[in-house]
PDB file of C-alpha atoms in Angstrom:
ATOM      1  CA  MET A  18     -16.952-133.103 -83.993  1.00 96.00           C
ATOM      2  CA  ARG A  19     -13.986-135.095 -84.998  1.00 98.00           C
ATOM      3  CA  LEU A  20     -10.825-133.646 -84.139  1.00 97.00           C
ATOM      4  CA  GLY A  21      -6.970-134.747 -84.334  1.00 98.00           C
ATOM      5  CA  ILE A  22      -3.877-134.025 -81.925  1.00 98.00           C
ATOM      6  CA  PHE A  23      -0.311-133.835 -83.416  1.00 97.00           C
ATOM      7  CA  GLY A  24       2.190-133.371 -80.875  1.00 93.00           C
ATOM      8  CA  GLY A  25       5.953-133.382 -81.244  1.00 90.00           C
ATOM      9  CA  THR A  26       9.158-131.262 -80.384  1.00 90.00           C
ATOM     10  CA  PHE A  27       8.990-129.452 -84.054  1.00 93.00           C
ATOM     11  CA  ASP A  28      12.588-128.127 -83.828  1.00 94.00           C
ATOM     12  CA  PRO A  29      11.871-126.914 -86.263  1.00 96.00           C
ATOM     13  CA  PRO A  30       8.545-127.619 -87.714  1.00 95.00           C
ATOM     14  CA  HIS A  31       8.645-128.156 -91.476  1.00 95.00           C
ATOM     15  CA  ASN A  32       6.654-128.820 -94.732  1.00 94.00           C
ATOM     16  CA  GLY A  33       6.531-132.289 -94.004  1.00 91.00           C
ATOM     17  CA  HIS A  34       4.634-131.874 -90.885  1.00 93.00           C
ATOM     18  CA  LEU A  35       2.086-129.596 -92.917  1.00 93.00           C
ATOM     19  CA  LEU A  36       1.569-132.181 -95.582  1.00 91.00           C
ATOM     20  CA  ALA A  37       0.987-135.036 -93.212  1.00 92.00           C
ATOM     21  CA  ALA A  38      -1.518-132.826 -91.002  1.00 94.00           C
ATOM     22  CA  SER A  39      -3.277-132.071 -94.488  1.00 94.00           C
ATOM     23  CA  ASP A  40      -3.350-135.753 -95.532  1.00 93.00           C
ATOM     24  CA  ALA A  41      -4.608-136.572 -92.104  1.00 95.00           C
ATOM     25  CA  ILE A  42      -7.585-134.121 -92.129  1.00 96.00           C
ATOM     26  CA  GLU A  43      -8.846-135.362 -95.316  1.00 95.00           C
ATOM     27  CA  ALA A  44      -8.333-139.275 -94.641  1.00 95.00           C
ATOM     28  CA  LEU A  45     -10.027-138.861 -91.137  1.00 97.00           C
ATOM     29  CA  GLU A  46     -12.379-136.117 -92.155  1.00 98.00           C
ATOM     30  CA  LEU A  47     -11.379-134.038 -89.123  1.00 98.00           C
ATOM     31  CA  ASP A  48     -12.888-130.703 -88.336  1.00 98.00           C
ATOM     32  CA  THR A  49      -9.691-129.593 -86.814  1.00 98.00           C
ATOM     33  CA  LEU A  50      -6.458-130.934 -86.217  1.00 98.00           C
ATOM     34  CA  TRP A  51      -4.639-129.484 -83.266  1.00 98.00           C
ATOM     35  CA  PHE A  52      -0.379-129.188 -83.290  1.00 98.00           C
ATOM     36  CA  VAL A  53       0.847-129.241 -79.865  1.00 97.00           C
ATOM     37  CA  PRO A  54       4.650-128.947 -79.422  1.00 94.00           C
ATOM     38  CA  ASN A  55       6.158-130.400 -76.422  1.00 90.00           C
ATOM     39  CA  ALA A  56       7.669-128.686 -73.682  1.00 86.00           C
ATOM     40  CA  SER A  57      10.710-130.726 -73.076  1.00 75.00           C
ATOM     41  CA  GLN A  58      13.636-130.515 -75.391  1.00 57.00           C
ATOM     42  CA  PRO A  59      15.357-134.063 -75.352  1.00 53.00           C
ATOM     43  CA  LEU A  60      18.307-132.705 -77.311  1.00 49.00           C
ATOM     44  CA  LYS A  61      21.033-131.440 -75.193  1.00 49.00           C
ATOM     45  CA  GLY A  62      23.617-128.655 -75.837  1.00 52.00           C
ATOM     46  CA  PRO A  63      23.242-125.062 -77.336  1.00 53.00           C
ATOM     47  CA  GLY A  64      21.931-124.269 -80.789  1.00 63.00           C
ATOM     48  CA  TYR A  65      18.175-125.879 -80.270  1.00 86.00           C
ATOM     49  CA  GLY A  66      15.009-123.795 -80.016  1.00 91.00           C
ATOM     50  CA  SER A  67      13.523-123.065 -76.707  1.00 91.00           C
ATOM     51  CA  SER A  68       9.914-124.361 -76.070  1.00 91.00           C
ATOM     52  CA  ARG A  69       8.462-120.750 -76.681  1.00 93.00           C
ATOM     53  CA  GLN A  70      10.664-120.215 -80.001  1.00 95.00           C
ATOM     54  CA  ARG A  71       9.227-123.861 -81.294  1.00 95.00           C
ATOM     55  CA  LEU A  72       5.729-122.813 -80.198  1.00 96.00           C
ATOM     56  CA  GLU A  73       6.136-119.397 -82.412  1.00 98.00           C
ATOM     57  CA  MET A  74       7.624-121.444 -85.466  1.00 98.00           C
ATOM     58  CA  VAL A  75       4.729-123.831 -85.136  1.00 98.00           C
ATOM     59  CA  ARG A  76       2.362-120.678 -85.428  1.00 98.00           C
ATOM     60  CA  LEU A  77       4.199-119.397 -88.284  1.00 98.00           C
ATOM     61  CA  LEU A  78       3.866-122.887 -90.016  1.00 98.00           C
ATOM     62  CA  THR A  79       0.075-122.992 -89.644  1.00 97.00           C
ATOM     63  CA  ALA A  80      -0.901-119.422 -89.905  1.00 96.00           C
ATOM     64  CA  GLY A  81      -3.636-118.404 -91.855  1.00 93.00           C
ATOM     65  CA  ASP A  82      -5.231-122.076 -91.808  1.00 96.00           C
ATOM     66  CA  ASP A  83      -8.035-122.419 -89.425  1.00 96.00           C
ATOM     67  CA  ARG A  84      -7.673-126.300 -89.861  1.00 97.00           C
ATOM     68  CA  PHE A  85      -4.807-126.375 -87.864  1.00 98.00           C
ATOM     69  CA  PRO A  86      -4.846-124.349 -84.563  1.00 98.00           C
ATOM     70  CA  VAL A  87      -1.764-124.549 -82.288  1.00 98.00           C
ATOM     71  CA  ASP A  88      -2.279-125.381 -78.696  1.00 98.00           C
ATOM     72  CA  PRO A  89       0.421-123.982 -75.856  1.00 97.00           C
ATOM     73  CA  LEU A  90      -0.855-126.373 -73.143  1.00 95.00           C
ATOM     74  CA  GLU A  91       2.176-128.528 -72.980  1.00 94.00           C
ATOM     75  CA  VAL A  92       4.507-125.598 -73.123  1.00 93.00           C
ATOM     76  CA  ASP A  93       2.445-123.551 -70.334  1.00 93.00           C
ATOM     77  CA  ARG A  94       2.402-127.072 -68.287  1.00 88.00           C
ATOM     78  CA  HIS A  95       4.741-126.735 -65.571  1.00 73.00           C
ATOM     79  CA  GLY A  96       7.101-130.101 -64.727  1.00 70.00           C
ATOM     80  CA  VAL A  97       7.119-133.265 -66.985  1.00 77.00           C
ATOM     81  CA  SER A  98       4.258-133.261 -69.819  1.00 81.00           C
ATOM     82  CA  TYR A  99       2.755-136.551 -70.724  1.00 90.00           C
ATOM     83  CA  THR A 100       0.355-137.489 -73.792  1.00 94.00           C
ATOM     84  CA  VAL A 101      -1.944-139.046 -71.920  1.00 96.00           C
ATOM     85  CA  ASP A 102      -2.151-135.548 -69.419  1.00 95.00           C
ATOM     86  CA  THR A 103      -2.734-133.719 -72.816  1.00 96.00           C
ATOM     87  CA  LEU A 104      -5.224-136.143 -74.305  1.00 97.00           C
ATOM     88  CA  ALA A 105      -7.444-136.212 -70.773  1.00 97.00           C
ATOM     89  CA  GLU A 106      -7.220-132.087 -71.193  1.00 97.00           C
ATOM     90  CA  PHE A 107      -8.771-132.303 -74.859  1.00 98.00           C
ATOM     91  CA  ALA A 108     -11.463-134.948 -73.395  1.00 98.00           C
ATOM     92  CA  ASN A 109     -12.272-132.346 -70.780  1.00 98.00           C
ATOM     93  CA  ARG A 110     -12.709-129.656 -73.333  1.00 97.00           C
ATOM     94  CA  PHE A 111     -14.322-131.576 -76.069  1.00 97.00           C
ATOM     95  CA  PRO A 112     -16.033-134.425 -74.261  1.00 97.00           C
ATOM     96  CA  SER A 113     -18.675-135.383 -77.225  1.00 97.00           C
ATOM     97  CA  ALA A 114     -15.485-135.178 -79.582  1.00 98.00           C
ATOM     98  CA  THR A 115     -13.994-138.140 -81.673  1.00 98.00           C
ATOM     99  CA  ARG A 116     -10.550-137.667 -80.920  1.00 98.00           C
ATOM    100  CA  PHE A 117      -7.588-139.110 -82.885  1.00 98.00           C
ATOM    101  CA  LEU A 118      -3.633-138.739 -81.784  1.00 97.00           C
ATOM    102  CA  LEU A 119      -1.283-138.953 -84.576  1.00 96.00           C
ATOM    103  CA  ILE A 120       2.053-140.157 -83.887  1.00 93.00           C
ATOM    104  CA  GLY A 121       4.807-140.808 -86.381  1.00 86.00           C
ATOM    105  CA  ALA A 122       5.932-144.541 -87.277  1.00 85.00           C
ATOM    106  CA  ASP A 123       9.297-143.505 -86.204  1.00 81.00           C
ATOM    107  CA  VAL A 124       8.077-143.149 -82.326  1.00 85.00           C
ATOM    108  CA  ALA A 125       5.260-145.661 -82.560  1.00 89.00           C
ATOM    109  CA  GLY A 126       7.818-148.680 -81.293  1.00 88.00           C
ATOM    110  CA  THR A 127       8.069-147.264 -78.068  1.00 89.00           C
ATOM    111  CA  PHE A 128       4.634-146.636 -77.649  1.00 91.00           C
ATOM    112  CA  ASP A 129       4.044-149.420 -74.891  1.00 90.00           C
ATOM    113  CA  GLN A 130       6.743-147.454 -72.728  1.00 91.00           C
ATOM    114  CA  TRP A 131       4.615-144.527 -72.739  1.00 92.00           C
ATOM    115  CA  ARG A 132       2.683-143.393 -69.576  1.00 93.00           C
ATOM    116  CA  GLU A 133      -0.538-145.122 -69.459  1.00 95.00           C
ATOM    117  CA  PRO A 134      -0.571-146.554 -72.989  1.00 95.00           C
ATOM    118  CA  GLN A 135      -4.173-148.146 -72.486  1.00 95.00           C
ATOM    119  CA  ARG A 136      -5.796-145.036 -71.126  1.00 97.00           C
ATOM    120  CA  ILE A 137      -4.332-143.003 -74.030  1.00 96.00           C
ATOM    121  CA  ARG A 138      -5.927-145.533 -76.033  1.00 96.00           C
ATOM    122  CA  ASP A 139      -9.291-145.047 -74.141  1.00 96.00           C
ATOM    123  CA  LEU A 140      -9.007-141.282 -74.538  1.00 98.00           C
ATOM    124  CA  ALA A 141      -8.218-141.152 -78.539  1.00 97.00           C
ATOM    125  CA  GLU A 142      -7.980-143.519 -81.369  1.00 97.00           C
ATOM    126  CA  VAL A 143      -3.995-143.629 -82.091  1.00 96.00           C
ATOM    127  CA  VAL A 144      -3.519-143.237 -86.059  1.00 95.00           C
ATOM    128  CA  VAL A 145       0.237-143.972 -86.849  1.00 93.00           C
ATOM    129  CA  LEU A 146       1.474-141.829 -89.506  1.00 89.00           C
ATOM    130  CA  GLN A 147       3.432-143.704 -92.188  1.00 85.00           C
ATOM    131  CA  ARG A 148       5.444-142.115 -95.440  1.00 69.00           C
ATOM    132  CA  ALA A 149       3.524-143.566 -98.583  1.00 59.00           C
ATOM    133  CA  THR A 150       6.750-145.479 -99.640  1.00 53.00           C
ATOM    134  CA  ASP A 151       6.884-147.436 -96.088  1.00 53.00           C
ATOM    135  CA  PRO A 152       5.413-151.020 -96.452  1.00 52.00           C
ATOM    136  CA  GLY A 153       1.755-151.925 -95.367  1.00 51.00           C
ATOM    137  CA  ASP A 154      -1.711-151.491 -96.686  1.00 46.00           C
ATOM    138  CA  GLY A 155      -2.273-148.254 -95.177  1.00 45.00           C
ATOM    139  CA  THR A 156      -5.342-149.086 -93.443  1.00 42.00           C
ATOM    140  CA  ALA A 157      -4.906-151.003 -89.995  1.00 42.00           C
ATOM    141  CA  ALA A 158      -1.479-152.256 -88.276  1.00 42.00           C
ATOM    142  CA  SER A 159      -1.634-156.139 -88.587  1.00 39.00           C
ATOM    143  CA  ALA A 160      -1.246-157.906 -85.229  1.00 37.00           C
ATOM    144  CA  HIS A 161       2.394-159.758 -86.125  1.00 39.00           C
ATOM    145  CA  SER A 162       3.729-156.336 -87.286  1.00 60.00           C
ATOM    146  CA  ALA A 163       2.327-153.450 -84.899  1.00 66.00           C
ATOM    147  CA  PRO A 164       4.349-152.186 -82.492  1.00 75.00           C
ATOM    148  CA  ARG A 165       3.482-153.561 -78.877  1.00 79.00           C
ATOM    149  CA  GLY A 166       0.657-151.620 -77.351  1.00 81.00           C
ATOM    150  CA  LEU A 167      -0.724-150.620 -80.820  1.00 88.00           C
ATOM    151  CA  GLU A 168      -2.122-154.019 -82.097  1.00 86.00           C
ATOM    152  CA  GLY A 169      -4.920-153.108 -84.620  1.00 82.00           C
ATOM    153  CA  ALA A 170      -4.186-149.306 -84.599  1.00 87.00           C
ATOM    154  CA  ARG A 171      -4.650-147.658 -87.713  1.00 91.00           C
ATOM    155  CA  SER A 172      -2.058-146.832 -89.886  1.00 90.00           C
ATOM    156  CA  LEU A 173      -2.419-143.757 -92.666  1.00 89.00           C
ATOM    157  CA  LYS A 174       0.021-143.217 -95.439  1.00 84.00           C
ATOM    158  CA  THR A 175       1.041-139.586 -95.975  1.00 82.00           C
ATOM    159  CA  ARG A 176       2.713-137.488 -98.540  1.00 74.00           C
ATOM    160  CA  ARG A 177       5.246-136.806 -96.144  1.00 56.00           C
ATOM    161  CA  VAL A 178       8.267-135.380 -97.737  1.00 66.00           C
ATOM    162  CA  ASP A 179      11.611-136.995 -97.122  1.00 74.00           C
ATOM    163  CA  VAL A 180      13.048-134.128 -95.040  1.00 83.00           C
ATOM    164  CA  SER A 181      13.293-134.045 -91.153  1.00 88.00           C
ATOM    165  CA  SER A 182      14.011-131.333 -88.465  1.00 91.00           C
ATOM    166  CA  THR A 183      17.485-132.987 -87.923  1.00 91.00           C
ATOM    167  CA  GLU A 184      18.285-132.290 -91.643  1.00 94.00           C
ATOM    168  CA  ILE A 185      17.059-128.536 -91.514  1.00 96.00           C
ATOM    169  CA  ARG A 186      19.037-127.984 -88.249  1.00 95.00           C
ATOM    170  CA  ASP A 187      22.452-129.400 -90.257  1.00 95.00           C
ATOM    171  CA  ARG A 188      21.811-127.434 -93.087  1.00 96.00           C
ATOM    172  CA  VAL A 189      21.422-124.131 -91.313  1.00 96.00           C
ATOM    173  CA  HIS A 190      24.349-124.681 -89.269  1.00 94.00           C
ATOM    174  CA  GLY A 191      26.414-125.460 -92.478  1.00 95.00           C
ATOM    175  CA  GLY A 192      25.373-122.221 -93.906  1.00 95.00           C
ATOM    176  CA  LYS A 193      22.963-123.972 -96.503  1.00 97.00           C
ATOM    177  CA  SER A 194      19.723-122.716 -97.616  1.00 96.00           C
ATOM    178  CA  ILE A 195      16.421-124.145 -96.398  1.00 96.00           C
ATOM    179  CA  ARG A 196      14.023-122.835 -98.650  1.00 94.00           C
ATOM    180  CA  GLY A 197      11.581-125.251 -99.637  1.00 92.00           C
ATOM    181  CA  PHE A 198      11.907-127.228 -96.211  1.00 95.00           C
ATOM    182  CA  VAL A 199      10.084-124.605 -94.140  1.00 96.00           C
ATOM    183  CA  PRO A 200       7.507-121.563 -95.136  1.00 96.00           C
ATOM    184  CA  ASP A 201       9.494-118.441 -95.952  1.00 97.00           C
ATOM    185  CA  THR A 202       8.223-117.144 -92.214  1.00 97.00           C
ATOM    186  CA  VAL A 203       9.628-119.768 -90.394  1.00 97.00           C
ATOM    187  CA  ALA A 204      13.027-119.445 -92.274  1.00 97.00           C
ATOM    188  CA  ALA A 205      12.791-115.846 -91.432  1.00 97.00           C
ATOM    189  CA  TYR A 206      12.219-116.509 -87.859  1.00 97.00           C
ATOM    190  CA  ILE A 207      15.103-119.172 -87.830  1.00 97.00           C
ATOM    191  CA  ALA A 208      17.747-116.460 -89.280  1.00 96.00           C
ATOM    192  CA  ALA A 209      16.480-113.564 -86.986  1.00 96.00           C
ATOM    193  CA  ALA A 210      16.747-115.878 -83.907  1.00 95.00           C
ATOM    194  CA  ARG A 211      19.905-117.158 -84.870  1.00 94.00           C
ATOM    195  CA  LEU A 212      18.834-120.542 -84.437  1.00 95.00           C
ATOM    196  CA  TYR A 213      20.679-124.038 -84.951  1.00 95.00           C
ATOM    197  CA  GLN A 214      23.898-121.907 -85.795  1.00 90.00           C
TER     198      GLN A 214
END
């Protein structure tokens, strides 16, 4: 079995996340790709989704596609949640699986500051998701350009659309439409919960 783990804040999850996941499923020949929303919300102040709301939006994003199960383990875990702990849990559940941790190029630069980065790499192959327009050959990070701790890591070109959760929150706050940015079910949830207003 080959499985991917795709963590993130997902506030809100959007079609770009879904496209990246679809590209990863195909390129890495994964059986499943688990979405794992994180528990802590680094953004402060009112107007952001709670961990439970973000979890529900990810479930709506992936509904009907068995390739993309959603795991609440970080949301359910008490206290601070670290990627290494999540990977250890997946290793316990799926000891014989080949595991891949998918991370965005935007956070790869801080990888050496994560808790136990070497153990993370022991528990899963780290794959850096990059937009197709980013520089590089899309096969592997070169030693001179790779973020510290990720030398030799695989780089995966994706068709991620030029959309971000920040832009979606800003559009909602400004009263603009988010049609096309997120599935209709997620847009309806955002409206009903009055998120990002």
